[in-house]
Amino acid sequence: MIEFENVSYGYEDNKKVLESITFKIEDGDFVGIIGHTGSGKSTLIQMMNGLLKPDSGTIRFRGENIFGNGYNLRELKFRVGVVFQYPDYQLFETTVIKDVMYGPMNMGMTQNEAMDAAKQALSLVGISEDKFNKSPFELSGGEKKKVSIAGILAMNPEVLVLDEPVAGLEPEGRRNLLKLLEKIRNENHITIVMVSHSMENVADYCNHVLVMNEGKLELNGTPEEVFRQADKLEKMGLSSTVAYYIMRELEKRGIVHDDRSITMKEAYGCLEKLL
Ligand SMILES: Nc1ncnc2c1ncn2[C@@H]1O[C@H](COP(=O)(O)OP(=O)(O)OP(=O)(O)O)[C@@H](O)[C@H]1O
Ligand SMILES: [Mg+2]
């Protein structure tokens, strides 16, 4: 679905921010991108819909070079929806409903179609009707985040890219939002790419993990492949999952053997059997 080949990029101050990044994302993947602050995660995802253009290398969407001659980059922005890290940069309209309708209207929907799409997206993310005519800036941090996600969902994208969607939400809000993403992926067949600082969230929800370190793609694999390389992750200032460390400790003490758990669910399963 999305393919990066030797993609490099630097902002105007010339510092290399991405260095020769190569990976593929398959249709239906739930990809987690992790990495230390400043490692290039936000820069990387802004290339997925052509918002930023690489200095060198190629980005393909469904096999086509998105910076190739005649490629419809405007349409790509509707097909690959990017939700920014900070909702304040994304929201701008006077009311919630107008904000969410903006994308659909831009795509060419009529006022009524856009209104329907917006209402549906807002209800999906759990924003109630009494908020529709409020200014998005009157909302709480979590609600702003949901409205910014609704604004992208209303365009019915093929890929939904989210930059730290659960940052700043309380634990229940986090869980609800992650469950919602899982549901959208399964029911609407949308590919999801999520930048996250939570190893747990990535291990629990994603099937594909990319690990960025100082502008390089250091690890690329399944959660099991990535989170079993705790030493490498620690060298990058990251860590494996809590479940991984608990199970290694139990292994050291001879209590469990040949265990491959990286999530709490898997660890519980293993321990339940032992008990
Ligand atoms: N608009 C910009 N102009 C110049 N440099 C930038 C700009 N945006 C980011 N950078 C620099 O590029 C590098 C990568 O930044 P980026 O925001 O992609 O990292 P990140 O992994 O998303 O970090 P975080 O976890 O803090 O969100 C950093 O050194 C950052 O200072
Ligand atoms: Mg970032």
PDB file of C-alpha atoms and ligand atoms in Angstrom:
ATOM      1  CA  MET A   1       0.000   0.000   0.000  1.00  0.00           C
ATOM      2  CA  ILE A   2       2.778   2.406   0.996  1.00  0.00           C
ATOM      3  CA  GLU A   3       6.382   1.894   0.074  1.00  0.00           C
ATOM      4  CA  PHE A   4       9.403   4.011   1.006  1.00  0.00           C
ATOM      5  CA  GLU A   5      12.636   3.371  -0.869  1.00  0.00           C
ATOM      6  CA  ASN A   6      15.849   5.048   0.296  1.00  0.00           C
ATOM      7  CA  VAL A   7      13.984   8.145   1.435  1.00  0.00           C
ATOM      8  CA  SER A   8      16.146  10.937   2.863  1.00  0.00           C
ATOM      9  CA  TYR A   9      15.111  14.353   4.087  1.00  0.00           C
ATOM     10  CA  GLY A  10      16.472  17.432   5.845  1.00  0.00           C
ATOM     11  CA  TYR A  11      14.723  20.646   6.899  1.00  0.00           C
ATOM     12  CA  GLU A  12      16.105  23.962   5.702  1.00  0.00           C
ATOM     13  CA  ASP A  13      18.855  24.036   8.310  1.00  0.00           C
ATOM     14  CA  ASN A  14      20.321  21.084   6.345  1.00  0.00           C
ATOM     15  CA  LYS A  15      20.537  18.674   9.233  1.00  0.00           C
ATOM     16  CA  LYS A  16      19.692  15.179   7.977  1.00  0.00           C
ATOM     17  CA  VAL A  17      16.435  14.206   9.662  1.00  0.00           C
ATOM     18  CA  LEU A  18      15.678  11.034   7.687  1.00  0.00           C
ATOM     19  CA  GLU A  19      18.437   8.864   6.253  1.00  0.00           C
ATOM     20  CA  SER A  20      17.761   6.329   3.538  1.00  0.00           C
ATOM     21  CA  ILE A  21      14.509   4.918   4.909  1.00  0.00           C
ATOM     22  CA  THR A  22      13.151   1.777   3.232  1.00  0.00           C
ATOM     23  CA  PHE A  23       9.999  -0.149   4.256  1.00  0.00           C
ATOM     24  CA  LYS A  24       6.633  -1.390   3.032  1.00  0.00           C
ATOM     25  CA  ILE A  25       3.196  -1.175   4.595  1.00  0.00           C
ATOM     26  CA  GLU A  26       0.634  -3.750   3.487  1.00  0.00           C
ATOM     27  CA  ASP A  27      -3.078  -3.183   2.957  1.00  0.00           C
ATOM     28  CA  GLY A  28      -4.841  -3.721   6.313  1.00  0.00           C
ATOM     29  CA  ASP A  29      -1.728  -3.323   8.476  1.00  0.00           C
ATOM     30  CA  PHE A  30      -1.913  -1.629  11.867  1.00  0.00           C
ATOM     31  CA  VAL A  31       1.556  -0.125  11.990  1.00  0.00           C
ATOM     32  CA  GLY A  32       3.144   1.297  15.126  1.00  0.00           C
ATOM     33  CA  ILE A  33       6.017   3.765  14.793  1.00  0.00           C
ATOM     34  CA  ILE A  34       8.164   4.194  17.883  1.00  0.00           C
ATOM     35  CA  GLY A  35      11.359   6.113  18.542  1.00  0.00           C
ATOM     36  CA  HIS A  36      12.979   8.584  20.871  1.00  0.00           C
ATOM     37  CA  THR A  37      11.887  12.217  20.706  1.00  0.00           C
ATOM     38  CA  GLY A  38      13.456  13.901  17.676  1.00  0.00           C
ATOM     39  CA  SER A  39      14.105  10.589  15.891  1.00  0.00           C
ATOM     40  CA  GLY A  40      12.054  11.676  12.853  1.00  0.00           C
ATOM     41  CA  LYS A  41       8.652  10.019  13.389  1.00  0.00           C
ATOM     42  CA  SER A  42       6.508  13.075  12.647  1.00  0.00           C
ATOM     43  CA  THR A  43       8.655  13.992   9.667  1.00  0.00           C
ATOM     44  CA  LEU A  44       8.312  10.464   8.296  1.00  0.00           C
ATOM     45  CA  ILE A  45       4.529  10.325   8.478  1.00  0.00           C
ATOM     46  CA  GLN A  46       4.127  13.732   6.817  1.00  0.00           C
ATOM     47  CA  MET A  47       5.654  12.156   3.720  1.00  0.00           C
ATOM     48  CA  MET A  48       3.031   9.434   3.529  1.00  0.00           C
ATOM     49  CA  ASN A  49       0.493  11.786   1.946  1.00  0.00           C
ATOM     50  CA  GLY A  50       3.035  13.947   0.159  1.00  0.00           C
ATOM     51  CA  LEU A  51       2.911  16.861   2.594  1.00  0.00           C
ATOM     52  CA  LEU A  52       6.707  16.794   2.721  1.00  0.00           C
ATOM     53  CA  LYS A  53       8.794  15.835  -0.288  1.00  0.00           C
ATOM     54  CA  PRO A  54      11.942  13.721   0.156  1.00  0.00           C
ATOM     55  CA  ASP A  55      15.293  15.172  -0.921  1.00  0.00           C
ATOM     56  CA  SER A  56      16.019  11.783  -2.450  1.00  0.00           C
ATOM     57  CA  GLY A  57      14.414   8.380  -2.689  1.00  0.00           C
ATOM     58  CA  THR A  58      10.955   7.245  -3.786  1.00  0.00           C
ATOM     59  CA  ILE A  59       7.576   6.967  -2.073  1.00  0.00           C
ATOM     60  CA  ARG A  60       4.907   4.800  -3.688  1.00  0.00           C
ATOM     61  CA  PHE A  61       1.211   4.513  -2.902  1.00  0.00           C
ATOM     62  CA  ARG A  62      -0.416   1.406  -4.363  1.00  0.00           C
ATOM     63  CA  GLY A  63       2.594   1.012  -6.614  1.00  0.00           C
ATOM     64  CA  GLU A  64       2.675   4.562  -8.008  1.00  0.00           C
ATOM     65  CA  ASN A  65       5.402   7.112  -7.317  1.00  0.00           C
ATOM     66  CA  ILE A  66       3.549   9.924  -5.516  1.00  0.00           C
ATOM     67  CA  PHE A  67       6.028  12.533  -6.739  1.00  0.00           C
ATOM     68  CA  GLY A  68       6.052  11.144 -10.271  1.00  0.00           C
ATOM     69  CA  ASN A  69       4.911  13.254 -13.241  1.00  0.00           C
ATOM     70  CA  GLY A  70       1.167  13.751 -13.341  1.00  0.00           C
ATOM     71  CA  TYR A  71       0.468  12.000 -10.038  1.00  0.00           C
ATOM     72  CA  ASN A  72      -2.633  13.377  -8.352  1.00  0.00           C
ATOM     73  CA  LEU A  73      -1.152  14.559  -5.040  1.00  0.00           C
ATOM     74  CA  ARG A  74      -4.284  16.498  -4.128  1.00  0.00           C
ATOM     75  CA  GLU A  75      -6.365  13.325  -4.251  1.00  0.00           C
ATOM     76  CA  LEU A  76      -3.707  11.430  -2.281  1.00  0.00           C
ATOM     77  CA  LYS A  77      -4.336  13.765   0.659  1.00  0.00           C
ATOM     78  CA  PHE A  78      -7.911  12.460   0.826  1.00  0.00           C
ATOM     79  CA  ARG A  79      -6.840   8.828   0.445  1.00  0.00           C
ATOM     80  CA  VAL A  80      -4.112   9.012   3.091  1.00  0.00           C
ATOM     81  CA  GLY A  81      -5.437  11.051   6.010  1.00  0.00           C
ATOM     82  CA  VAL A  82      -2.891  12.397   8.476  1.00  0.00           C
ATOM     83  CA  VAL A  83      -3.983  13.442  11.964  1.00  0.00           C
ATOM     84  CA  PHE A  84      -1.348  15.750  13.429  1.00  0.00           C
ATOM     85  CA  GLN A  85       0.365  15.436  16.774  1.00  0.00           C
ATOM     86  CA  TYR A  86      -1.157  18.670  18.100  1.00  0.00           C
ATOM     87  CA  PRO A  87      -4.881  19.130  17.344  1.00  0.00           C
ATOM     88  CA  ASP A  88      -4.554  22.907  17.723  1.00  0.00           C
ATOM     89  CA  TYR A  89      -2.629  22.915  14.432  1.00  0.00           C
ATOM     90  CA  GLN A  90      -5.363  20.973  12.666  1.00  0.00           C
ATOM     91  CA  LEU A  91      -8.557  22.577  13.978  1.00  0.00           C
ATOM     92  CA  PHE A  92      -9.436  26.029  12.733  1.00  0.00           C
ATOM     93  CA  GLU A  93     -13.155  26.425  11.994  1.00  0.00           C
ATOM     94  CA  THR A  94     -15.639  28.314  14.186  1.00  0.00           C
ATOM     95  CA  THR A  95     -17.658  25.202  15.106  1.00  0.00           C
ATOM     96  CA  VAL A  96     -16.948  21.513  15.545  1.00  0.00           C
ATOM     97  CA  ILE A  97     -19.338  20.460  12.794  1.00  0.00           C
ATOM     98  CA  LYS A  98     -17.904  22.962  10.279  1.00  0.00           C
ATOM     99  CA  ASP A  99     -14.431  21.787  11.122  1.00  0.00           C
ATOM    100  CA  VAL A 100     -15.252  18.156  10.403  1.00  0.00           C
ATOM    101  CA  MET A 101     -17.186  19.099   7.243  1.00  0.00           C
ATOM    102  CA  TYR A 102     -14.228  21.015   5.835  1.00  0.00           C
ATOM    103  CA  GLY A 103     -12.445  17.954   4.394  1.00  0.00           C
ATOM    104  CA  PRO A 104     -15.525  16.379   2.813  1.00  0.00           C
ATOM    105  CA  MET A 105     -16.536  19.747   1.261  1.00  0.00           C
ATOM    106  CA  ASN A 106     -13.024  20.122  -0.083  1.00  0.00           C
ATOM    107  CA  MET A 107     -13.359  16.690  -1.705  1.00  0.00           C
ATOM    108  CA  GLY A 108     -16.401  17.949  -3.571  1.00  0.00           C
ATOM    109  CA  MET A 109     -19.267  16.616  -1.439  1.00  0.00           C
ATOM    110  CA  THR A 110     -22.414  18.742  -1.261  1.00  0.00           C
ATOM    111  CA  GLN A 111     -23.276  20.535   1.991  1.00  0.00           C
ATOM    112  CA  ASN A 112     -25.749  17.776   2.912  1.00  0.00           C
ATOM    113  CA  GLU A 113     -23.396  14.921   2.087  1.00  0.00           C
ATOM    114  CA  ALA A 114     -20.608  16.599   4.049  1.00  0.00           C
ATOM    115  CA  MET A 115     -22.961  17.136   6.996  1.00  0.00           C
ATOM    116  CA  ASP A 116     -23.894  13.437   6.997  1.00  0.00           C
ATOM    117  CA  ALA A 117     -20.256  12.345   6.726  1.00  0.00           C
ATOM    118  CA  ALA A 118     -19.293  14.706   9.550  1.00  0.00           C
ATOM    119  CA  LYS A 119     -22.096  13.545  11.851  1.00  0.00           C
ATOM    120  CA  GLN A 120     -21.218   9.924  11.234  1.00  0.00           C
ATOM    121  CA  ALA A 121     -17.511  10.504  11.928  1.00  0.00           C
ATOM    122  CA  LEU A 122     -18.239  12.506  15.084  1.00  0.00           C
ATOM    123  CA  SER A 123     -20.550   9.833  16.408  1.00  0.00           C
ATOM    124  CA  LEU A 124     -17.924   7.170  15.627  1.00  0.00           C
ATOM    125  CA  VAL A 125     -15.308   8.954  17.746  1.00  0.00           C
ATOM    126  CA  GLY A 126     -17.844   9.603  20.501  1.00  0.00           C
ATOM    127  CA  ILE A 127     -18.514  13.352  20.258  1.00  0.00           C
ATOM    128  CA  SER A 128     -22.132  14.038  21.207  1.00  0.00           C
ATOM    129  CA  GLU A 129     -24.456  16.360  19.275  1.00  0.00           C
ATOM    130  CA  ASP A 130     -24.500  19.039  21.969  1.00  0.00           C
ATOM    131  CA  LYS A 131     -20.848  19.758  21.057  1.00  0.00           C
ATOM    132  CA  PHE A 132     -21.431  20.147  17.309  1.00  0.00           C
ATOM    133  CA  ASN A 133     -21.992  23.893  17.411  1.00  0.00           C
ATOM    134  CA  LYS A 134     -19.332  24.713  19.957  1.00  0.00           C
ATOM    135  CA  SER A 135     -15.993  26.167  18.989  1.00  0.00           C
ATOM    136  CA  PRO A 136     -13.446  23.325  18.797  1.00  0.00           C
ATOM    137  CA  PHE A 137     -11.208  25.469  20.991  1.00  0.00           C
ATOM    138  CA  GLU A 138     -13.688  25.294  23.891  1.00  0.00           C
ATOM    139  CA  LEU A 139     -13.256  21.525  24.090  1.00  0.00           C
ATOM    140  CA  SER A 140     -10.968  19.515  26.340  1.00  0.00           C
ATOM    141  CA  GLY A 141      -7.667  18.173  24.985  1.00  0.00           C
ATOM    142  CA  GLY A 142      -9.118  14.695  24.507  1.00  0.00           C
ATOM    143  CA  GLU A 143     -12.196  16.010  22.699  1.00  0.00           C
ATOM    144  CA  LYS A 144     -10.082  18.172  20.395  1.00  0.00           C
ATOM    145  CA  LYS A 145      -8.094  15.091  19.486  1.00  0.00           C
ATOM    146  CA  LYS A 146     -11.280  13.186  18.701  1.00  0.00           C
ATOM    147  CA  VAL A 147     -12.614  16.039  16.554  1.00  0.00           C
ATOM    148  CA  SER A 148      -9.354  16.202  14.614  1.00  0.00           C
ATOM    149  CA  ILE A 149      -9.591  12.437  13.995  1.00  0.00           C
ATOM    150  CA  ALA A 150     -13.241  12.788  12.932  1.00  0.00           C
ATOM    151  CA  GLY A 151     -12.205  15.479  10.438  1.00  0.00           C
ATOM    152  CA  ILE A 152      -9.980  12.965   8.683  1.00  0.00           C
ATOM    153  CA  LEU A 153     -12.341   9.978   9.049  1.00  0.00           C
ATOM    154  CA  ALA A 154     -15.142  11.987   7.438  1.00  0.00           C
ATOM    155  CA  MET A 155     -13.146  11.833   4.194  1.00  0.00           C
ATOM    156  CA  ASN A 156     -13.236   8.048   4.369  1.00  0.00           C
ATOM    157  CA  PRO A 157      -9.504   7.565   3.748  1.00  0.00           C
ATOM    158  CA  GLU A 158      -7.834   4.299   2.754  1.00  0.00           C
ATOM    159  CA  VAL A 159      -5.039   4.919   5.243  1.00  0.00           C
ATOM    160  CA  LEU A 160      -5.402   6.693   8.567  1.00  0.00           C
ATOM    161  CA  VAL A 161      -2.127   8.054   9.928  1.00  0.00           C
ATOM    162  CA  LEU A 162      -2.126   9.317  13.508  1.00  0.00           C
ATOM    163  CA  ASP A 163       0.684  11.080  15.327  1.00  0.00           C
ATOM    164  CA  GLU A 164       0.516  10.133  19.014  1.00  0.00           C
ATOM    165  CA  PRO A 165      -3.280   9.900  19.089  1.00  0.00           C
ATOM    166  CA  VAL A 166      -3.565   8.887  22.741  1.00  0.00           C
ATOM    167  CA  ALA A 167      -1.010  11.318  24.203  1.00  0.00           C
ATOM    168  CA  GLY A 168      -2.665  13.441  26.866  1.00  0.00           C
ATOM    169  CA  LEU A 169      -5.701  11.188  27.271  1.00  0.00           C
ATOM    170  CA  GLU A 170      -6.577   9.511  30.575  1.00  0.00           C
ATOM    171  CA  PRO A 171      -6.267   5.671  30.661  1.00  0.00           C
ATOM    172  CA  GLU A 172      -9.906   5.004  29.850  1.00  0.00           C
ATOM    173  CA  GLY A 173      -9.910   7.496  26.990  1.00  0.00           C
ATOM    174  CA  ARG A 174      -6.752   5.876  25.633  1.00  0.00           C
ATOM    175  CA  ARG A 175      -8.276   2.429  25.682  1.00  0.00           C
ATOM    176  CA  ASN A 176     -11.472   3.636  24.037  1.00  0.00           C
ATOM    177  CA  LEU A 177      -9.608   5.391  21.261  1.00  0.00           C
ATOM    178  CA  LEU A 178      -7.360   2.384  20.586  1.00  0.00           C
ATOM    179  CA  LYS A 179     -10.375   0.071  20.534  1.00  0.00           C
ATOM    180  CA  LEU A 180     -12.022   2.475  18.116  1.00  0.00           C
ATOM    181  CA  LEU A 181      -8.992   2.371  15.804  1.00  0.00           C
ATOM    182  CA  GLU A 182      -9.047  -1.426  15.945  1.00  0.00           C
ATOM    183  CA  LYS A 183     -12.744  -1.396  15.066  1.00  0.00           C
ATOM    184  CA  ILE A 184     -12.244   1.030  12.169  1.00  0.00           C
ATOM    185  CA  ARG A 185      -9.459  -1.131  10.844  1.00  0.00           C
ATOM    186  CA  ASN A 186     -11.493  -4.331  11.033  1.00  0.00           C
ATOM    187  CA  GLU A 187     -14.887  -3.041   9.917  1.00  0.00           C
ATOM    188  CA  ASN A 188     -13.978  -0.308   7.431  1.00  0.00           C
ATOM    189  CA  HIS A 189     -10.816  -2.055   6.198  1.00  0.00           C
ATOM    190  CA  ILE A 190      -8.668   0.996   6.739  1.00  0.00           C
ATOM    191  CA  THR A 191      -4.909   0.666   7.088  1.00  0.00           C
ATOM    192  CA  ILE A 192      -3.701   2.400  10.240  1.00  0.00           C
ATOM    193  CA  VAL A 193      -0.344   3.958  11.023  1.00  0.00           C
ATOM    194  CA  MET A 194       0.136   5.196  14.565  1.00  0.00           C
ATOM    195  CA  VAL A 195       3.073   7.002  16.137  1.00  0.00           C
ATOM    196  CA  SER A 196       3.200   6.106  19.814  1.00  0.00           C
ATOM    197  CA  HIS A 197       5.388   6.434  22.866  1.00  0.00           C
ATOM    198  CA  SER A 198       3.721   3.433  24.507  1.00  0.00           C
ATOM    199  CA  MET A 199       5.394   0.084  23.886  1.00  0.00           C
ATOM    200  CA  GLU A 200       2.355  -1.564  25.498  1.00  0.00           C
ATOM    201  CA  ASN A 201      -0.109   0.050  23.098  1.00  0.00           C
ATOM    202  CA  VAL A 202       2.011  -0.882  20.089  1.00  0.00           C
ATOM    203  CA  ALA A 203       2.484  -4.490  21.245  1.00  0.00           C
ATOM    204  CA  ASP A 204      -1.230  -4.845  22.029  1.00  0.00           C
ATOM    205  CA  TYR A 205      -2.714  -3.368  18.862  1.00  0.00           C
ATOM    206  CA  CYS A 206      -0.180  -3.344  16.006  1.00  0.00           C
ATOM    207  CA  ASN A 207       0.891  -6.169  13.697  1.00  0.00           C
ATOM    208  CA  HIS A 208       3.884  -4.281  12.263  1.00  0.00           C
ATOM    209  CA  VAL A 209       6.395  -2.081  14.099  1.00  0.00           C
ATOM    210  CA  LEU A 210       8.894   0.470  12.774  1.00  0.00           C
ATOM    211  CA  VAL A 211      11.557   1.749  15.152  1.00  0.00           C
ATOM    212  CA  MET A 212      13.187   5.075  14.335  1.00  0.00           C
ATOM    213  CA  ASN A 213      16.494   6.144  15.828  1.00  0.00           C
ATOM    214  CA  GLU A 214      18.245   9.412  14.933  1.00  0.00           C
ATOM    215  CA  GLY A 215      16.678   9.528  11.497  1.00  0.00           C
ATOM    216  CA  LYS A 216      17.309   5.888  10.654  1.00  0.00           C
ATOM    217  CA  LEU A 217      14.895   2.990  10.529  1.00  0.00           C
ATOM    218  CA  GLU A 218      16.606   0.752  13.043  1.00  0.00           C
ATOM    219  CA  LEU A 219      14.095  -2.107  13.376  1.00  0.00           C
ATOM    220  CA  ASN A 220      11.208  -3.208  11.154  1.00  0.00           C
ATOM    221  CA  GLY A 221       9.162  -6.298  11.939  1.00  0.00           C
ATOM    222  CA  THR A 222       6.357  -7.900  13.898  1.00  0.00           C
ATOM    223  CA  PRO A 223       5.874  -6.821  17.533  1.00  0.00           C
ATOM    224  CA  GLU A 224       7.397 -10.106  18.615  1.00  0.00           C
ATOM    225  CA  GLU A 225      10.495  -9.605  16.463  1.00  0.00           C
ATOM    226  CA  VAL A 226      10.943  -6.032  17.663  1.00  0.00           C
ATOM    227  CA  PHE A 227      10.144  -6.323  21.363  1.00  0.00           C
ATOM    228  CA  ARG A 228      12.321  -9.390  21.812  1.00  0.00           C
ATOM    229  CA  GLN A 229      15.332  -7.198  20.976  1.00  0.00           C
ATOM    230  CA  ALA A 230      15.271  -5.412  24.322  1.00  0.00           C
ATOM    231  CA  ASP A 231      19.022  -4.684  24.303  1.00  0.00           C
ATOM    232  CA  LYS A 232      18.818  -2.883  20.979  1.00  0.00           C
ATOM    233  CA  LEU A 233      15.761  -0.917  22.089  1.00  0.00           C
ATOM    234  CA  GLU A 234      17.491   0.090  25.321  1.00  0.00           C
ATOM    235  CA  LYS A 235      20.534   1.338  23.396  1.00  0.00           C
ATOM    236  CA  MET A 236      18.171   3.689  21.569  1.00  0.00           C
ATOM    237  CA  GLY A 237      16.770   5.022  24.840  1.00  0.00           C
ATOM    238  CA  LEU A 238      13.615   2.912  24.444  1.00  0.00           C
ATOM    239  CA  SER A 239      12.503  -0.241  26.197  1.00  0.00           C
ATOM    240  CA  SER A 240      10.654  -3.469  25.559  1.00  0.00           C
ATOM    241  CA  THR A 241       7.234  -4.101  27.095  1.00  0.00           C
ATOM    242  CA  VAL A 242       6.573  -4.617  30.799  1.00  0.00           C
ATOM    243  CA  ALA A 243       5.315  -8.156  30.093  1.00  0.00           C
ATOM    244  CA  TYR A 244       8.572  -8.977  28.302  1.00  0.00           C
ATOM    245  CA  TYR A 245      10.674  -7.933  31.319  1.00  0.00           C
ATOM    246  CA  ILE A 246       8.464  -9.772  33.823  1.00  0.00           C
ATOM    247  CA  MET A 247       8.667 -12.981  31.826  1.00  0.00           C
ATOM    248  CA  ARG A 248      12.467 -12.721  31.382  1.00  0.00           C
ATOM    249  CA  GLU A 249      12.796 -12.325  35.130  1.00  0.00           C
ATOM    250  CA  LEU A 250      10.637 -15.407  35.723  1.00  0.00           C
ATOM    251  CA  GLU A 251      12.746 -17.264  33.155  1.00  0.00           C
ATOM    252  CA  LYS A 252      15.931 -16.329  35.024  1.00  0.00           C
ATOM    253  CA  ARG A 253      14.407 -17.779  38.171  1.00  0.00           C
ATOM    254  CA  GLY A 254      13.553 -21.003  36.368  1.00  0.00           C
ATOM    255  CA  ILE A 255       9.802 -20.508  36.708  1.00  0.00           C
ATOM    256  CA  VAL A 256       8.932 -20.228  33.005  1.00  0.00           C
ATOM    257  CA  HIS A 257      10.744 -21.728  30.014  1.00  0.00           C
ATOM    258  CA  ASP A 258      10.928 -20.773  26.335  1.00  0.00           C
ATOM    259  CA  ASP A 259       8.270 -18.120  26.749  1.00  0.00           C
ATOM    260  CA  ARG A 260       7.670 -15.649  23.900  1.00  0.00           C
ATOM    261  CA  SER A 261       5.173 -13.293  25.545  1.00  0.00           C
ATOM    262  CA  ILE A 262       5.444  -9.608  24.825  1.00  0.00           C
ATOM    263  CA  THR A 263       1.931  -8.549  25.876  1.00  0.00           C
ATOM    264  CA  MET A 264       0.225  -8.865  29.258  1.00  0.00           C
ATOM    265  CA  LYS A 265      -2.468 -11.003  27.664  1.00  0.00           C
ATOM    266  CA  GLU A 266       0.122 -13.518  26.470  1.00  0.00           C
ATOM    267  CA  ALA A 267       1.942 -13.415  29.809  1.00  0.00           C
ATOM    268  CA  TYR A 268      -1.307 -14.068  31.715  1.00  0.00           C
ATOM    269  CA  GLY A 269      -2.000 -16.998  29.406  1.00  0.00           C
ATOM    270  CA  CYS A 270       1.396 -18.499  30.119  1.00  0.00           C
ATOM    271  CA  LEU A 271       1.151 -17.989  33.880  1.00  0.00           C
ATOM    272  CA  GLU A 272      -2.399 -19.279  34.050  1.00  0.00           C
ATOM    273  CA  LYS A 273      -1.230 -22.565  32.525  1.00  0.00           C
ATOM    274  CA  LEU A 274       1.582 -22.801  35.073  1.00  0.00           C
ATOM    275  CA  LEU A 275      -0.779 -22.159  37.967  1.00  0.00           C
TER     276      LEU A 275
HETATM  277  N1  LIG B   1       9.809  22.352  10.908  1.00  0.00           N
HETATM  278  C1  LIG B   1      11.033  21.988  11.276  1.00  0.00           C
HETATM  279  N2  LIG B   1      12.140  22.725  10.942  1.00  0.00           N
HETATM  280  C2  LIG B   1      13.387  22.345  11.290  1.00  0.00           C
HETATM  281  N3  LIG B   1      13.668  21.232  11.983  1.00  0.00           N
HETATM  282  C3  LIG B   1      12.628  20.447  12.350  1.00  0.00           C
HETATM  283  C4  LIG B   1      11.259  20.778  12.024  1.00  0.00           C
HETATM  284  N4  LIG B   1      10.459  19.814  12.501  1.00  0.00           N
HETATM  285  C5  LIG B   1      11.271  18.918  13.108  1.00  0.00           C
HETATM  286  N5  LIG B   1      12.568  19.288  13.020  1.00  0.00           N
HETATM  287  C6  LIG B   1      13.726  18.545  13.523  1.00  0.00           C
HETATM  288  O1  LIG B   1      13.757  17.290  12.881  1.00  0.00           O
HETATM  289  C7  LIG B   1      14.102  16.255  13.778  1.00  0.00           C
HETATM  290  C8  LIG B   1      12.999  15.200  13.789  1.00  0.00           C
HETATM  291  O2  LIG B   1      11.834  15.790  14.290  1.00  0.00           O
HETATM  292  P1  LIG B   1      10.448  15.047  14.349  1.00  0.00           P
HETATM  293  O3  LIG B   1       9.451  16.040  14.811  1.00  0.00           O
HETATM  294  O4  LIG B   1      10.198  14.367  13.056  1.00  0.00           O
HETATM  295  O5  LIG B   1      10.751  13.961  15.497  1.00  0.00           O
HETATM  296  P2  LIG B   1       9.732  13.049  16.334  1.00  0.00           P
HETATM  297  O6  LIG B   1      10.326  11.691  16.321  1.00  0.00           O
HETATM  298  O7  LIG B   1       8.364  13.218  15.807  1.00  0.00           O
HETATM  299  O8  LIG B   1       9.843  13.661  17.801  1.00  0.00           O
HETATM  300  P3  LIG B   1       8.717  13.718  18.984  1.00  0.00           P
HETATM  301  O9  LIG B   1       8.699  12.346  19.608  1.00  0.00           O
HETATM  302  O10 LIG B   1       9.275  14.737  19.937  1.00  0.00           O
HETATM  303  O11 LIG B   1       7.410  14.125  18.398  1.00  0.00           O
HETATM  304  C9  LIG B   1      14.362  16.926  15.128  1.00  0.00           C
HETATM  305  O12 LIG B   1      15.737  17.151  15.237  1.00  0.00           O
HETATM  306  C10 LIG B   1      13.600  18.228  15.007  1.00  0.00           C
HETATM  307  O13 LIG B   1      14.193  19.215  15.807  1.00  0.00           O
HETATM  308 MG    MG B   2       6.608  13.900  16.640  1.00  0.00          MG
END
